[in-house]
Amino acid sequence: MQQTVTFERMSYGIDAVGRLDDGKAVFCPLVAPGDTAVVEVVEDKGSFARAKLVQVVEPSSCRVEPASPYDQISGAAPWQHLSYKAQLKAKRDNVVSQLVRTARIDAERAEQLVEPTMRSKREWAYRNKIEMSARIDERGAFNLGYMREGTDELLPVEQTMLAHTKIQKVPKALRGAMRFVLGNQDLGIYRVGVRHSMATGELEVAAWTRPGPFPRALFAKTVGDACKATSIVRVMADEGAARRIKGVETLSGRGFWRERVGDFYFSTQAPSFFQVNTAQAGRLVEQVMEGLGGVEGKYIADLYAGGGTFSIPLAAAGADVVAVESAGSSVRDLRFNADLNGVEVDVLGGDAARELAGLGDLDALVVDPPRSGLAASVPSDIAAARPQKVAYVSCDPATWARDIARFSQVGYRLERVQPVDMFPQTFHVEVVSILARTS
């Protein structure tokens, strides 16, 4: 069934949202707010429908020509048909919407709380990391690429415009080098990551493989020559969602990657997490520091601390910082980075929910959890530590808004919300929020 629809807004996803003739909401990709388009309904879910674009009849003023067809087909840049101004507005609108729908905050107050989205310095070429799937194709050739959106099809990558210019063509060079090393063998490589720093010039290649024999010297020499890597590592883990790490080997170089955020240096080992947009990571730190106010002499906990993105600037500003992190590689990174930057941080390796009870009364707290947000008990556990302010950093507006509602039930009021665009050309948005104790 085909209908002509005028689309109203972007969802928190790849789709724009409009209304069918019967009033039912319809979700369709590759469409911009304000577009009038002919769409074909492909799925009726009862309360809403999904459609595919047939033809744009009347383009909206916020529609632009996509700059990178590969990044759109692969799903890496699904919003690139929107002007950057429209992307920023849509991201803020999605944050406001989650506050109203999920946190049950009055619409007028939500509009007042949420600042305009902080734009990225770079709209393209902002990613310091490329992460690709790897597999042997039906012809027996080794390939690297991204998975086509919603499928199991690997799209070999020649160039991705989202990555730093220095590494945009590295995937092609790596594919050739790895084909040479592999020959007719299957060495169990199923994932390859590349990290690059514009500040330090360092470039690391991490090959994820199944445990087993591996031509370490040949791989290091061939890959190093192909992309001028300063570090090459092998991460041994079984395939699958869990990817339990069996070991990490340094094949060449120092075995870690170094980046600079503001005045601080951070060394990161695979498989540790680090923000992919370095410049915007600095903005996150600035927003947290500003939101907490004067921190000198304050006792501050940093939960889900990673490699110390927030802990180290806080300690450098004079705070007494205790950092909690569960990932072993990140705990090692954090301790190393504290020494590297000449600051004292009390690092606890463990689960944030379990460690909270032993921290005592806090002056302030920073929390930057994974996409799933906080466990249901954590807001009340935080409240028991009595911090006057909580800086909550999130990469998922839905789970963040759910947790904001939980904080409101244990004596904390949302004071400030700053969306930060870490991921231009996508629907993802980071949120820095400040909550204050009310009782």
PDB file of C-alpha atoms in Angstrom, residues 165-282:
ATOM      1  CA  THR A 165      41.158  11.944   7.472  1.00  0.00           C
ATOM      2  CA  LYS A 166      44.398  10.150   8.364  1.00  0.00           C
ATOM      3  CA  ILE A 167      42.610   6.801   8.754  1.00  0.00           C
ATOM      4  CA  GLN A 168      39.756   7.085   6.253  1.00  0.00           C
ATOM      5  CA  LYS A 169      41.554   4.846   3.745  1.00  0.00           C
ATOM      6  CA  VAL A 170      43.284   2.583   6.284  1.00  0.00           C
ATOM      7  CA  PRO A 171      40.606  -0.153   5.910  1.00  0.00           C
ATOM      8  CA  LYS A 172      41.575  -0.691   2.263  1.00  0.00           C
ATOM      9  CA  ALA A 173      45.278  -0.879   3.174  1.00  0.00           C
ATOM     10  CA  LEU A 174      44.561  -3.296   6.022  1.00  0.00           C
ATOM     11  CA  ARG A 175      42.464  -5.564   3.844  1.00  0.00           C
ATOM     12  CA  GLY A 176      45.320  -5.940   1.355  1.00  0.00           C
ATOM     13  CA  ALA A 177      47.899  -6.511   4.090  1.00  0.00           C
ATOM     14  CA  MET A 178      45.803  -9.082   5.909  1.00  0.00           C
ATOM     15  CA  ARG A 179      45.013 -10.944   2.702  1.00  0.00           C
ATOM     16  CA  PHE A 180      48.763 -11.267   2.137  1.00  0.00           C
ATOM     17  CA  VAL A 181      49.331 -12.586   5.664  1.00  0.00           C
ATOM     18  CA  LEU A 182      46.422 -15.015   5.572  1.00  0.00           C
ATOM     19  CA  GLY A 183      47.038 -16.533   2.145  1.00  0.00           C
ATOM     20  CA  ASN A 184      44.717 -19.536   2.088  1.00  0.00           C
ATOM     21  CA  GLN A 185      44.500 -19.790   5.888  1.00  0.00           C
ATOM     22  CA  ASP A 186      41.742 -18.757   8.259  1.00  0.00           C
ATOM     23  CA  LEU A 187      43.509 -17.203  11.255  1.00  0.00           C
ATOM     24  CA  GLY A 188      40.253 -16.574  13.109  1.00  0.00           C
ATOM     25  CA  ILE A 189      40.225 -12.777  12.645  1.00  0.00           C
ATOM     26  CA  TYR A 190      36.637 -11.582  13.076  1.00  0.00           C
ATOM     27  CA  ARG A 191      36.973  -7.942  14.078  1.00  0.00           C
ATOM     28  CA  VAL A 192      39.533  -5.185  13.493  1.00  0.00           C
ATOM     29  CA  GLY A 193      39.743  -1.837  15.281  1.00  0.00           C
ATOM     30  CA  VAL A 194      41.808   1.222  14.336  1.00  0.00           C
ATOM     31  CA  ARG A 195      42.413   4.149  16.687  1.00  0.00           C
ATOM     32  CA  HIS A 196      44.104   7.425  15.761  1.00  0.00           C
ATOM     33  CA  SER A 197      44.950  10.615  17.632  1.00  0.00           C
ATOM     34  CA  MET A 198      45.292  13.934  15.849  1.00  0.00           C
ATOM     35  CA  ALA A 199      47.042  15.340  18.939  1.00  0.00           C
ATOM     36  CA  THR A 200      49.724  12.669  19.376  1.00  0.00           C
ATOM     37  CA  GLY A 201      49.773  11.176  15.872  1.00  0.00           C
ATOM     38  CA  GLU A 202      49.541   7.658  17.303  1.00  0.00           C
ATOM     39  CA  LEU A 203      47.727   4.935  15.339  1.00  0.00           C
ATOM     40  CA  GLU A 204      46.857   1.530  16.794  1.00  0.00           C
ATOM     41  CA  VAL A 205      45.498  -1.558  15.051  1.00  0.00           C
ATOM     42  CA  ALA A 206      43.736  -4.175  17.192  1.00  0.00           C
ATOM     43  CA  ALA A 207      42.949  -7.540  15.608  1.00  0.00           C
ATOM     44  CA  TRP A 208      40.310  -9.583  17.430  1.00  0.00           C
ATOM     45  CA  THR A 209      40.867 -13.288  16.842  1.00  0.00           C
ATOM     46  CA  ARG A 210      39.836 -16.655  18.150  1.00  0.00           C
ATOM     47  CA  PRO A 211      42.549 -18.176  20.374  1.00  0.00           C
ATOM     48  CA  GLY A 212      45.024 -20.328  18.472  1.00  0.00           C
ATOM     49  CA  PRO A 213      48.263 -20.236  16.442  1.00  0.00           C
ATOM     50  CA  PHE A 214      49.016 -16.873  14.824  1.00  0.00           C
ATOM     51  CA  PRO A 215      51.888 -15.541  12.626  1.00  0.00           C
ATOM     52  CA  ARG A 216      52.761 -12.708  15.019  1.00  0.00           C
ATOM     53  CA  ALA A 217      55.952 -11.368  13.416  1.00  0.00           C
ATOM     54  CA  LEU A 218      54.649 -11.516   9.820  1.00  0.00           C
ATOM     55  CA  PHE A 219      51.346  -9.898  10.810  1.00  0.00           C
ATOM     56  CA  ALA A 220      53.061  -7.085  12.739  1.00  0.00           C
ATOM     57  CA  LYS A 221      55.541  -6.338   9.920  1.00  0.00           C
ATOM     58  CA  THR A 222      52.980  -6.435   7.089  1.00  0.00           C
ATOM     59  CA  VAL A 223      50.253  -4.483   8.871  1.00  0.00           C
ATOM     60  CA  GLY A 224      52.749  -1.977  10.294  1.00  0.00           C
ATOM     61  CA  ASP A 225      54.171  -1.264   6.830  1.00  0.00           C
ATOM     62  CA  ALA A 226      50.674  -0.917   5.338  1.00  0.00           C
ATOM     63  CA  CYS A 227      49.325   1.746   7.700  1.00  0.00           C
ATOM     64  CA  LYS A 228      52.322   3.080   9.682  1.00  0.00           C
ATOM     65  CA  ALA A 229      50.870   1.833  12.974  1.00  0.00           C
ATOM     66  CA  THR A 230      52.607   2.855  16.194  1.00  0.00           C
ATOM     67  CA  SER A 231      51.000  -0.068  18.053  1.00  0.00           C
ATOM     68  CA  ILE A 232      49.599  -3.420  16.903  1.00  0.00           C
ATOM     69  CA  VAL A 233      47.820  -5.740  19.314  1.00  0.00           C
ATOM     70  CA  ARG A 234      45.960  -9.024  19.152  1.00  0.00           C
ATOM     71  CA  VAL A 235      42.887  -9.476  21.346  1.00  0.00           C
ATOM     72  CA  MET A 236      42.068 -13.158  21.795  1.00  0.00           C
ATOM     73  CA  ALA A 237      38.396 -13.841  22.464  1.00  0.00           C
ATOM     74  CA  ASP A 238      35.711 -16.202  21.288  1.00  0.00           C
ATOM     75  CA  GLU A 239      33.184 -14.730  18.868  1.00  0.00           C
ATOM     76  CA  GLY A 240      29.741 -13.762  20.122  1.00  0.00           C
ATOM     77  CA  ALA A 241      28.040 -11.003  22.059  1.00  0.00           C
ATOM     78  CA  ALA A 242      29.888 -11.757  25.317  1.00  0.00           C
ATOM     79  CA  ARG A 243      33.388 -11.806  23.723  1.00  0.00           C
ATOM     80  CA  ARG A 244      35.091 -13.029  26.883  1.00  0.00           C
ATOM     81  CA  ILE A 245      38.727 -11.913  26.654  1.00  0.00           C
ATOM     82  CA  LYS A 246      41.219 -14.792  26.812  1.00  0.00           C
ATOM     83  CA  GLY A 247      44.306 -12.615  26.441  1.00  0.00           C
ATOM     84  CA  VAL A 248      45.897  -9.579  24.780  1.00  0.00           C
ATOM     85  CA  GLU A 249      49.245  -9.715  22.974  1.00  0.00           C
ATOM     86  CA  THR A 250      51.369  -6.761  21.919  1.00  0.00           C
ATOM     87  CA  LEU A 251      52.654  -7.592  18.430  1.00  0.00           C
ATOM     88  CA  SER A 252      54.393  -4.282  17.768  1.00  0.00           C
ATOM     89  CA  GLY A 253      54.968  -0.957  19.549  1.00  0.00           C
ATOM     90  CA  ARG A 254      53.904  -0.072  23.093  1.00  0.00           C
ATOM     91  CA  GLY A 255      50.660  -2.008  23.181  1.00  0.00           C
ATOM     92  CA  PHE A 256      48.479   1.024  23.869  1.00  0.00           C
ATOM     93  CA  TRP A 257      47.182   4.178  22.206  1.00  0.00           C
ATOM     94  CA  ARG A 258      47.647   7.666  23.626  1.00  0.00           C
ATOM     95  CA  GLU A 259      45.268  10.594  23.212  1.00  0.00           C
ATOM     96  CA  ARG A 260      45.069  14.118  24.614  1.00  0.00           C
ATOM     97  CA  VAL A 261      41.855  15.639  25.957  1.00  0.00           C
ATOM     98  CA  GLY A 262      42.327  19.261  26.975  1.00  0.00           C
ATOM     99  CA  ASP A 263      45.450  19.442  29.114  1.00  0.00           C
ATOM    100  CA  PHE A 264      45.518  15.734  29.956  1.00  0.00           C
ATOM    101  CA  TYR A 265      46.917  12.622  28.305  1.00  0.00           C
ATOM    102  CA  PHE A 266      45.172   9.257  28.318  1.00  0.00           C
ATOM    103  CA  SER A 267      46.665   5.888  27.432  1.00  0.00           C
ATOM    104  CA  THR A 268      44.151   3.246  26.397  1.00  0.00           C
ATOM    105  CA  GLN A 269      44.725  -0.467  25.929  1.00  0.00           C
ATOM    106  CA  ALA A 270      42.499  -2.642  23.777  1.00  0.00           C
ATOM    107  CA  PRO A 271      39.775  -3.551  24.647  1.00  0.00           C
ATOM    108  CA  SER A 272      39.224  -0.519  26.935  1.00  0.00           C
ATOM    109  CA  PHE A 273      36.598   2.074  26.030  1.00  0.00           C
ATOM    110  CA  PHE A 274      37.442   5.654  25.041  1.00  0.00           C
ATOM    111  CA  GLN A 275      35.128   8.307  23.591  1.00  0.00           C
ATOM    112  CA  VAL A 276      35.294   8.302  19.766  1.00  0.00           C
ATOM    113  CA  ASN A 277      34.996  12.097  19.363  1.00  0.00           C
ATOM    114  CA  THR A 278      37.994  13.517  21.216  1.00  0.00           C
ATOM    115  CA  ALA A 279      37.124  17.205  20.876  1.00  0.00           C
ATOM    116  CA  GLN A 280      33.605  16.632  22.173  1.00  0.00           C
ATOM    117  CA  ALA A 281      34.935  14.490  25.027  1.00  0.00           C
ATOM    118  CA  GLY A 282      36.657  17.668  26.173  1.00  0.00           C
TER     119      GLY A 282
END
